[in-house]
Amino acid sequence: MDAKARNCLLQHREALEKDIKTSYIMDCMINDGVLTVSEEEKVKNEPTQQQRAALLIKMILKKDNYSYISFYNALIHEGYKDLAGLLHGGIPVISSSNGGKDSVGGITSYVRTVLCEGGVPQRPVVFVTRKKLVNSIQQNLFKLNGEPGWVIIYGMAGCGKSVLAAETVRDHSFLDGCFPGGVHWVSVGKQDKSGLLMKLQNLCARLDQDESFSQRLPLNIEEAKDRLRILMLRKHPRSLLILDDVWDPWVLKAFDNQCQILITTRDKSVTDSVMGPKYVVSVESGLGKEKGLEILSLFVNMKKADLPEQAHSIIKECKVVECHWGILTDLLHKWNQS
Ligand SMILES: Nc1ncnc2c1ncn2[C@@H]1O[C@H](COP(=O)(O)OP(=O)(O)O)[C@@H](O)[C@H]1O
Ligand SMILES: [Mg+2]
């Protein structure tokens, strides 16, 4: 780690040790691949919160620049804005001359910026990868080959569609190769006419922040649709529109605009009346045993192999009631807080 970063950590060590709760911060750092599960276990074994924080910081001090950045991001993510502010001055500059490896766990600063600007939600705190599904969504977007069309992530509520959509674009080479114009995330949900107009107006405002196309918002859905087409064509070519949680076919018609669109929905038929190629990726609602155990092991900070027999029963029970990602993680969060 750079001397500047190290000094900054040392200088603010006391304040950090006093205030941070380590468990969620370590989740973020494990996700970033800068902390191991066994290091996490060691920290967990310390008796008090302050001692846990002290040990974590001691470990980070022995690590590299990426670990410093990961720790900084984790503080921001977990709501420790003031503490992150203390570390801001020490953030090491990672030059692009190191083969473009300015990334933490494959997520480069380029990806972070594009996703942040596009309004893409962050990862859940406890996160497990679903590589096969993400690959399949990426492959289908790839098939669009730069031409207008639709990729539909379809499945029951809580099966992880939104998280998957966000993961699909959390990928440097994919973004760079397929959507160098960036991504724009819209949480659509169930809407009436005025709700939809507001969504469209907000999107147009976002896509035209310097108001170079128009200084007033579109007044009706037709006008908004036209505005959106021009903005996507002229100002944001080669970008991806992500429409999250679409309920109604008529809502989708307002976006049927010669763009490349990724949508998540519980109703496969929402795209029945839109134009262009469509590719569907179905997401199973049932939580697979391995993924279920992986989530459990992250929550209780144990290796999957070391989980007690009860863990298997929990997953079995979950399967019986068709439990999905949302229900299991909600339960675990509540359990964690009690
Ligand atoms: N890959 C994942 N790792 C960990 N938790 C997940 C994952 N995918 C989903 N979840 C959990 O399930 C919840 C529901 O996922 P979400 O993507 O919102 O489902 P959907 O959009 O299908 O309704 C999330 O809030 C999160 O807590
Ligand atoms: Mg969703």
Short mmCIF file of C-alpha atoms and ligand atoms in Angstrom, two decimals:
data_model
loop_
_atom_site.label_atom_id
_atom_site.label_comp_id
_atom_site.label_asym_id
_atom_site.label_seq_id
_atom_site.Cartn_x
_atom_site.Cartn_y
_atom_site.Cartn_z
CA MET A 1 0.00 0.00 0.00
CA ASP A 2 1.20 3.54 -0.79
CA ALA A 3 2.77 5.46 2.07
CA LYS A 4 0.11 8.15 1.74
CA ALA A 5 -2.72 5.68 2.08
CA ARG A 6 -1.00 3.95 4.97
CA ASN A 7 -0.42 7.20 6.83
CA CYS A 8 -4.00 8.21 6.35
CA LEU A 9 -5.21 4.93 7.85
CA LEU A 10 -2.79 5.24 10.76
CA GLN A 11 -3.78 8.83 11.38
CA HIS A 12 -7.48 8.02 11.63
CA ARG A 13 -7.13 4.59 13.13
CA GLU A 14 -8.60 5.57 16.45
CA ALA A 15 -11.77 7.13 15.05
CA LEU A 16 -12.30 4.13 12.78
CA GLU A 17 -11.77 1.61 15.56
CA LYS A 18 -14.23 3.40 17.76
CA ASP A 19 -17.10 3.54 15.30
CA ILE A 20 -17.15 0.83 12.69
CA LYS A 21 -19.08 -2.41 12.90
CA THR A 22 -16.97 -4.87 10.99
CA SER A 23 -19.37 -7.54 9.73
CA TYR A 24 -20.96 -5.80 6.73
CA ILE A 25 -17.74 -4.03 5.89
CA MET A 26 -15.99 -7.37 5.71
CA ASP A 27 -18.78 -8.73 3.48
CA CYS A 28 -18.04 -5.97 0.99
CA MET A 29 -14.29 -6.59 1.16
CA ILE A 30 -14.73 -10.33 0.66
CA ASN A 31 -16.90 -9.61 -2.37
CA ASP A 32 -14.09 -7.47 -3.71
CA GLY A 33 -11.69 -10.35 -3.19
CA VAL A 34 -9.35 -8.41 -0.91
CA LEU A 35 -10.18 -10.22 2.33
CA THR A 36 -10.34 -13.97 2.89
CA VAL A 37 -12.98 -15.84 4.82
CA SER A 38 -10.36 -17.08 7.29
CA GLU A 39 -9.19 -13.51 7.96
CA GLU A 40 -12.82 -12.62 8.52
CA GLU A 41 -13.15 -15.46 11.01
CA LYS A 42 -10.15 -14.21 12.95
CA VAL A 43 -11.72 -10.77 13.21
CA LYS A 44 -15.05 -12.26 14.27
CA ASN A 45 -13.34 -14.11 17.09
CA GLU A 46 -12.30 -10.89 18.82
CA PRO A 47 -14.51 -10.24 21.86
CA THR A 48 -15.50 -6.60 21.40
CA GLN A 49 -16.54 -4.43 18.50
CA GLN A 50 -13.54 -2.15 19.00
CA GLN A 51 -11.11 -5.05 19.04
CA ARG A 52 -12.66 -6.46 15.89
CA ALA A 53 -12.28 -3.11 14.15
CA ALA A 54 -8.70 -2.81 15.40
CA LEU A 55 -7.73 -6.21 14.01
CA LEU A 56 -9.39 -5.52 10.66
CA ILE A 57 -7.47 -2.26 10.30
CA LYS A 58 -4.26 -3.98 11.26
CA MET A 59 -4.86 -6.48 8.48
CA ILE A 60 -5.67 -3.78 5.93
CA LEU A 61 -2.45 -1.96 6.79
CA LYS A 62 -0.53 -4.99 5.58
CA LYS A 63 -2.45 -5.14 2.30
CA ASP A 64 -2.32 -3.33 -1.04
CA ASN A 65 -3.88 -0.24 -2.60
CA TYR A 66 -6.93 -2.17 -3.81
CA SER A 67 -7.69 -3.18 -0.24
CA TYR A 68 -7.59 0.45 0.87
CA ILE A 69 -10.03 1.38 -1.91
CA SER A 70 -12.27 -1.57 -1.10
CA PHE A 71 -12.35 -0.55 2.57
CA TYR A 72 -13.14 3.03 1.58
CA ASN A 73 -15.99 1.88 -0.70
CA ALA A 74 -17.33 -0.41 2.01
CA LEU A 75 -17.49 2.52 4.46
CA ILE A 76 -19.47 4.57 1.94
CA HIS A 77 -21.72 1.61 1.18
CA GLU A 78 -22.44 0.97 4.85
CA GLY A 79 -23.30 4.58 5.63
CA TYR A 80 -20.05 5.72 7.29
CA LYS A 81 -19.77 8.81 5.10
CA ASP A 82 -17.85 10.86 7.68
CA LEU A 83 -15.29 8.16 8.30
CA ALA A 84 -14.87 7.57 4.58
CA GLY A 85 -14.31 11.33 4.29
CA LEU A 86 -11.31 11.00 6.60
CA LEU A 87 -9.78 8.41 4.28
CA HIS A 88 -10.58 10.23 1.07
CA GLY A 89 -7.33 12.18 0.97
CA GLY A 90 -5.33 8.96 1.17
CA ILE A 91 -6.94 7.15 -1.76
CA PRO A 92 -4.05 5.87 -3.83
CA VAL A 93 -3.93 6.83 -7.49
CA ILE A 94 -3.77 3.64 -9.48
CA SER A 95 -2.28 4.39 -12.87
CA SER A 96 -3.65 2.86 -16.04
CA SER A 97 -0.13 1.79 -16.93
CA ASN A 98 -0.59 -1.36 -14.86
CA GLY A 99 -2.39 -3.10 -17.70
CA GLY A 100 -5.73 -1.44 -16.94
CA LYS A 101 -5.99 -3.46 -13.75
CA ASP A 102 -7.39 -0.56 -11.79
CA SER A 103 -10.08 -2.84 -10.51
CA VAL A 104 -11.29 -4.30 -7.28
CA GLY A 105 -12.58 -7.81 -7.91
CA GLY A 106 -12.96 -7.14 -11.63
CA ILE A 107 -15.10 -4.04 -11.09
CA THR A 108 -13.08 -1.18 -12.49
CA SER A 109 -13.52 2.47 -11.68
CA TYR A 110 -14.87 2.84 -15.22
CA VAL A 111 -17.63 0.34 -14.40
CA ARG A 112 -18.37 2.05 -11.09
CA THR A 113 -18.72 5.43 -12.77
CA VAL A 114 -20.88 4.21 -15.65
CA LEU A 115 -23.20 2.29 -13.31
CA CYS A 116 -23.45 5.11 -10.84
CA GLU A 117 -24.31 7.62 -13.58
CA GLY A 118 -26.84 5.21 -15.05
CA GLY A 119 -28.62 4.71 -11.72
CA VAL A 120 -27.86 0.97 -11.55
CA PRO A 121 -28.44 -0.36 -8.00
CA GLN A 122 -25.52 -1.66 -5.96
CA ARG A 123 -24.98 -5.28 -5.04
CA PRO A 124 -26.82 -6.66 -2.02
CA VAL A 125 -24.55 -6.72 1.02
CA VAL A 126 -24.49 -10.48 1.11
CA PHE A 127 -24.03 -11.52 -2.46
CA VAL A 128 -23.46 -14.76 -4.29
CA THR A 129 -22.62 -14.95 -7.96
CA ARG A 130 -24.89 -16.60 -10.55
CA LYS A 131 -22.42 -16.74 -13.39
CA LYS A 132 -24.39 -19.03 -15.71
CA LEU A 133 -27.42 -16.76 -15.73
CA VAL A 134 -25.36 -13.59 -16.06
CA ASN A 135 -23.48 -15.15 -18.99
CA SER A 136 -26.71 -16.16 -20.64
CA ILE A 137 -28.14 -12.63 -20.35
CA GLN A 138 -24.90 -11.17 -21.72
CA GLN A 139 -24.91 -13.65 -24.61
CA ASN A 140 -28.44 -12.64 -25.53
CA LEU A 141 -27.60 -8.95 -25.42
CA PHE A 142 -24.61 -9.77 -27.55
CA LYS A 143 -26.92 -11.40 -30.10
CA LEU A 144 -28.64 -8.05 -30.63
CA ASN A 145 -25.36 -7.10 -32.26
CA GLY A 146 -25.83 -3.38 -31.78
CA GLU A 147 -29.27 -3.45 -33.42
CA PRO A 148 -32.53 -2.51 -31.64
CA GLY A 149 -34.17 -5.34 -29.72
CA TRP A 150 -35.16 -6.79 -26.37
CA VAL A 151 -33.74 -9.15 -23.81
CA ILE A 152 -36.25 -10.22 -21.18
CA ILE A 153 -35.30 -11.53 -17.75
CA TYR A 154 -38.37 -13.38 -16.66
CA GLY A 155 -39.30 -15.06 -13.38
CA MET A 156 -41.34 -14.91 -10.19
CA ALA A 157 -41.13 -12.07 -7.66
CA GLY A 158 -38.02 -12.32 -5.52
CA CYS A 159 -36.14 -14.74 -7.75
CA GLY A 160 -33.31 -12.24 -8.19
CA LYS A 161 -34.11 -10.64 -11.56
CA SER A 162 -33.14 -7.10 -10.63
CA VAL A 163 -29.90 -8.21 -9.00
CA LEU A 164 -29.10 -10.22 -12.14
CA ALA A 165 -29.82 -7.28 -14.45
CA ALA A 166 -27.43 -5.12 -12.46
CA GLU A 167 -24.75 -7.85 -12.45
CA THR A 168 -25.03 -8.22 -16.20
CA VAL A 169 -23.63 -4.73 -16.70
CA ARG A 170 -21.21 -4.80 -13.75
CA ASP A 171 -18.54 -6.03 -16.13
CA HIS A 172 -15.82 -3.93 -17.72
CA SER A 173 -15.16 -5.80 -20.95
CA PHE A 174 -18.87 -6.39 -21.57
CA LEU A 175 -19.72 -2.70 -21.13
CA ASP A 176 -16.75 -1.57 -23.12
CA GLY A 177 -17.45 -4.00 -25.95
CA CYS A 178 -21.24 -3.88 -26.22
CA PHE A 179 -22.45 -0.67 -24.63
CA PRO A 180 -19.71 1.93 -24.71
CA GLY A 181 -22.47 4.58 -24.61
CA GLY A 182 -23.35 3.51 -21.05
CA VAL A 183 -26.49 2.20 -19.37
CA HIS A 184 -29.66 3.86 -18.10
CA TRP A 185 -31.66 2.13 -15.39
CA VAL A 186 -35.36 2.87 -14.91
CA SER A 187 -37.35 1.28 -12.08
CA VAL A 188 -40.68 1.03 -13.85
CA GLY A 189 -43.02 -0.93 -11.55
CA LYS A 190 -46.80 -0.84 -11.84
CA GLN A 191 -47.83 2.46 -13.38
CA ASP A 192 -50.84 4.41 -14.51
CA LYS A 193 -50.67 6.99 -17.32
CA SER A 194 -49.45 9.88 -15.19
CA GLY A 195 -46.93 7.66 -13.42
CA LEU A 196 -45.53 6.55 -16.76
CA LEU A 197 -45.33 10.13 -18.03
CA MET A 198 -43.34 11.05 -14.94
CA LYS A 199 -40.94 8.14 -15.48
CA LEU A 200 -40.44 9.21 -19.09
CA GLN A 201 -39.94 12.84 -18.15
CA ASN A 202 -37.35 11.88 -15.54
CA LEU A 203 -35.53 9.69 -18.03
CA CYS A 204 -35.51 12.44 -20.67
CA ALA A 205 -34.17 14.91 -18.10
CA ARG A 206 -31.41 12.46 -17.16
CA LEU A 207 -30.47 11.84 -20.78
CA ASP A 208 -30.36 15.56 -21.53
CA GLN A 209 -28.80 17.01 -18.42
CA ASP A 210 -27.30 20.01 -20.19
CA GLU A 211 -30.70 20.62 -21.83
CA SER A 212 -29.06 20.78 -25.22
CA PHE A 213 -32.15 19.27 -26.86
CA SER A 214 -34.95 21.01 -25.08
CA GLN A 215 -35.46 23.21 -22.11
CA ARG A 216 -38.86 21.97 -21.18
CA LEU A 217 -40.07 18.51 -20.28
CA PRO A 218 -42.33 16.60 -22.67
CA LEU A 219 -45.98 17.24 -21.91
CA ASN A 220 -47.51 13.92 -22.84
CA ILE A 221 -46.52 10.31 -23.43
CA GLU A 222 -46.36 10.67 -27.23
CA GLU A 223 -44.03 13.64 -27.01
CA ALA A 224 -41.93 11.89 -24.38
CA LYS A 225 -41.61 8.85 -26.61
CA ASP A 226 -40.37 11.00 -29.51
CA ARG A 227 -37.96 12.86 -27.25
CA LEU A 228 -36.59 9.62 -25.90
CA ARG A 229 -35.98 8.27 -29.40
CA ILE A 230 -34.02 11.35 -30.46
CA LEU A 231 -32.02 11.45 -27.24
CA MET A 232 -31.06 7.78 -27.45
CA LEU A 233 -30.19 8.09 -31.12
CA ARG A 234 -28.24 11.33 -31.09
CA LYS A 235 -26.91 11.75 -27.58
CA HIS A 236 -26.60 8.19 -26.30
CA PRO A 237 -25.90 5.86 -29.18
CA ARG A 238 -24.72 2.35 -28.30
CA SER A 239 -26.18 2.56 -24.83
CA LEU A 240 -28.47 0.12 -23.03
CA LEU A 241 -31.79 0.96 -21.45
CA ILE A 242 -32.70 -1.26 -18.49
CA LEU A 243 -36.39 -1.29 -17.57
CA ASP A 244 -36.75 -2.98 -14.22
CA ASP A 245 -39.97 -4.66 -13.14
CA VAL A 246 -42.30 -4.03 -16.06
CA TRP A 247 -45.93 -5.01 -15.48
CA ASP A 248 -47.90 -3.88 -18.48
CA PRO A 249 -47.52 -4.22 -22.24
CA TRP A 250 -48.91 -0.72 -22.85
CA VAL A 251 -46.16 0.77 -20.66
CA LEU A 252 -43.54 -0.94 -22.78
CA LYS A 253 -44.96 0.58 -25.95
CA ALA A 254 -43.75 3.97 -24.78
CA PHE A 255 -40.19 2.63 -24.85
CA ASP A 256 -40.58 0.78 -28.17
CA ASN A 257 -38.20 3.11 -29.84
CA GLN A 258 -35.43 1.42 -31.78
CA CYS A 259 -33.25 1.03 -28.69
CA GLN A 260 -31.47 -1.90 -27.12
CA ILE A 261 -33.44 -2.76 -24.02
CA LEU A 262 -33.04 -5.19 -21.14
CA ILE A 263 -36.19 -5.69 -19.07
CA THR A 264 -37.10 -7.64 -15.95
CA THR A 265 -40.65 -8.85 -15.56
CA ARG A 266 -42.90 -11.44 -13.95
CA ASP A 267 -45.05 -11.58 -17.08
CA LYS A 268 -43.44 -12.91 -20.24
CA SER A 269 -46.25 -11.55 -22.39
CA VAL A 270 -45.39 -7.89 -21.73
CA THR A 271 -43.25 -7.81 -24.88
CA ASP A 272 -45.86 -9.46 -27.10
CA SER A 273 -46.71 -6.31 -28.99
CA VAL A 274 -43.32 -4.61 -29.28
CA MET A 275 -41.16 -4.63 -32.43
CA GLY A 276 -37.82 -6.25 -33.08
CA PRO A 277 -35.98 -9.35 -31.95
CA LYS A 278 -36.72 -10.65 -28.44
CA TYR A 279 -34.74 -13.07 -26.35
CA VAL A 280 -36.02 -14.49 -23.07
CA VAL A 281 -33.91 -15.66 -20.13
CA SER A 282 -36.01 -17.53 -17.55
CA VAL A 283 -34.92 -17.43 -13.93
CA GLU A 284 -36.04 -20.30 -11.75
CA SER A 285 -37.69 -19.26 -8.52
CA GLY A 286 -36.49 -22.13 -6.37
CA LEU A 287 -33.24 -21.52 -4.61
CA GLY A 288 -30.73 -24.20 -5.55
CA LYS A 289 -29.24 -26.09 -2.61
CA GLU A 290 -25.67 -25.00 -3.30
CA LYS A 291 -26.56 -21.31 -3.68
CA GLY A 292 -28.75 -21.49 -0.58
CA LEU A 293 -25.87 -22.92 1.43
CA GLU A 294 -23.56 -20.27 -0.02
CA ILE A 295 -25.84 -17.46 1.21
CA LEU A 296 -26.14 -19.11 4.64
CA SER A 297 -22.39 -19.53 4.92
CA LEU A 298 -21.81 -15.87 4.08
CA PHE A 299 -24.32 -14.80 6.69
CA VAL A 300 -22.86 -16.87 9.49
CA ASN A 301 -19.28 -16.44 8.30
CA MET A 302 -18.46 -20.11 8.03
CA LYS A 303 -17.15 -22.20 5.20
CA LYS A 304 -19.87 -24.10 3.39
CA ALA A 305 -18.27 -27.39 4.38
CA ASP A 306 -18.30 -26.45 8.07
CA LEU A 307 -22.00 -25.60 8.24
CA PRO A 308 -23.91 -27.78 10.71
CA GLU A 309 -26.58 -30.26 9.65
CA GLN A 310 -29.33 -27.71 10.48
CA ALA A 311 -28.21 -25.58 7.55
CA HIS A 312 -29.19 -28.34 5.16
CA SER A 313 -32.58 -28.63 6.87
CA ILE A 314 -33.16 -24.89 6.51
CA ILE A 315 -32.49 -25.07 2.80
CA LYS A 316 -34.74 -28.12 2.48
CA GLU A 317 -37.54 -26.27 4.29
CA CYS A 318 -37.02 -23.29 2.01
CA LYS A 319 -37.41 -25.56 -0.99
CA VAL A 320 -40.63 -27.00 0.37
CA VAL A 321 -42.26 -23.60 0.58
CA GLU A 322 -40.73 -22.56 -2.76
CA CYS A 323 -38.71 -20.03 -0.86
CA HIS A 324 -36.68 -17.76 -3.05
CA TRP A 325 -33.79 -15.37 -2.74
CA GLY A 326 -35.82 -12.50 -1.38
CA ILE A 327 -37.50 -14.48 1.39
CA LEU A 328 -34.35 -16.26 2.54
CA THR A 329 -32.20 -13.12 2.61
CA ASP A 330 -34.94 -11.09 4.32
CA LEU A 331 -35.22 -13.74 7.02
CA LEU A 332 -31.48 -13.87 7.52
CA HIS A 333 -31.22 -10.07 7.77
CA LYS A 334 -33.96 -9.99 10.41
CA TRP A 335 -32.35 -12.85 12.25
CA ASN A 336 -29.01 -11.06 12.13
CA GLN A 337 -30.51 -7.94 13.69
CA SER A 338 -32.32 -9.72 16.50
N1 LIG B 1 -27.19 -13.03 -6.20
C1 LIG B 1 -27.73 -12.75 -5.02
N2 LIG B 1 -27.00 -12.85 -3.89
C2 LIG B 1 -27.56 -12.58 -2.71
N3 LIG B 1 -28.81 -12.19 -2.51
C3 LIG B 1 -29.59 -12.03 -3.60
C4 LIG B 1 -29.10 -12.32 -4.90
N4 LIG B 1 -30.11 -12.12 -5.78
C5 LIG B 1 -31.15 -11.71 -5.06
N5 LIG B 1 -30.86 -11.66 -3.75
C6 LIG B 1 -31.74 -11.27 -2.65
O1 LIG B 1 -33.08 -11.44 -3.04
C7 LIG B 1 -33.78 -10.20 -3.02
C8 LIG B 1 -34.69 -10.14 -4.20
O2 LIG B 1 -33.93 -10.03 -5.39
P1 LIG B 1 -34.44 -9.14 -6.59
O3 LIG B 1 -33.38 -9.12 -7.62
O4 LIG B 1 -34.94 -7.84 -6.10
O5 LIG B 1 -35.66 -10.05 -7.08
P2 LIG B 1 -36.74 -9.73 -8.21
O6 LIG B 1 -36.26 -8.54 -8.97
O7 LIG B 1 -36.79 -10.98 -9.04
O8 LIG B 1 -38.04 -9.49 -7.49
C9 LIG B 1 -32.69 -9.12 -3.02
O9 LIG B 1 -33.09 -7.97 -2.34
C10 LIG B 1 -31.55 -9.80 -2.32
O10 LIG B 1 -31.68 -9.63 -0.94
MG MG B 2 -37.04 -6.65 -9.13
#
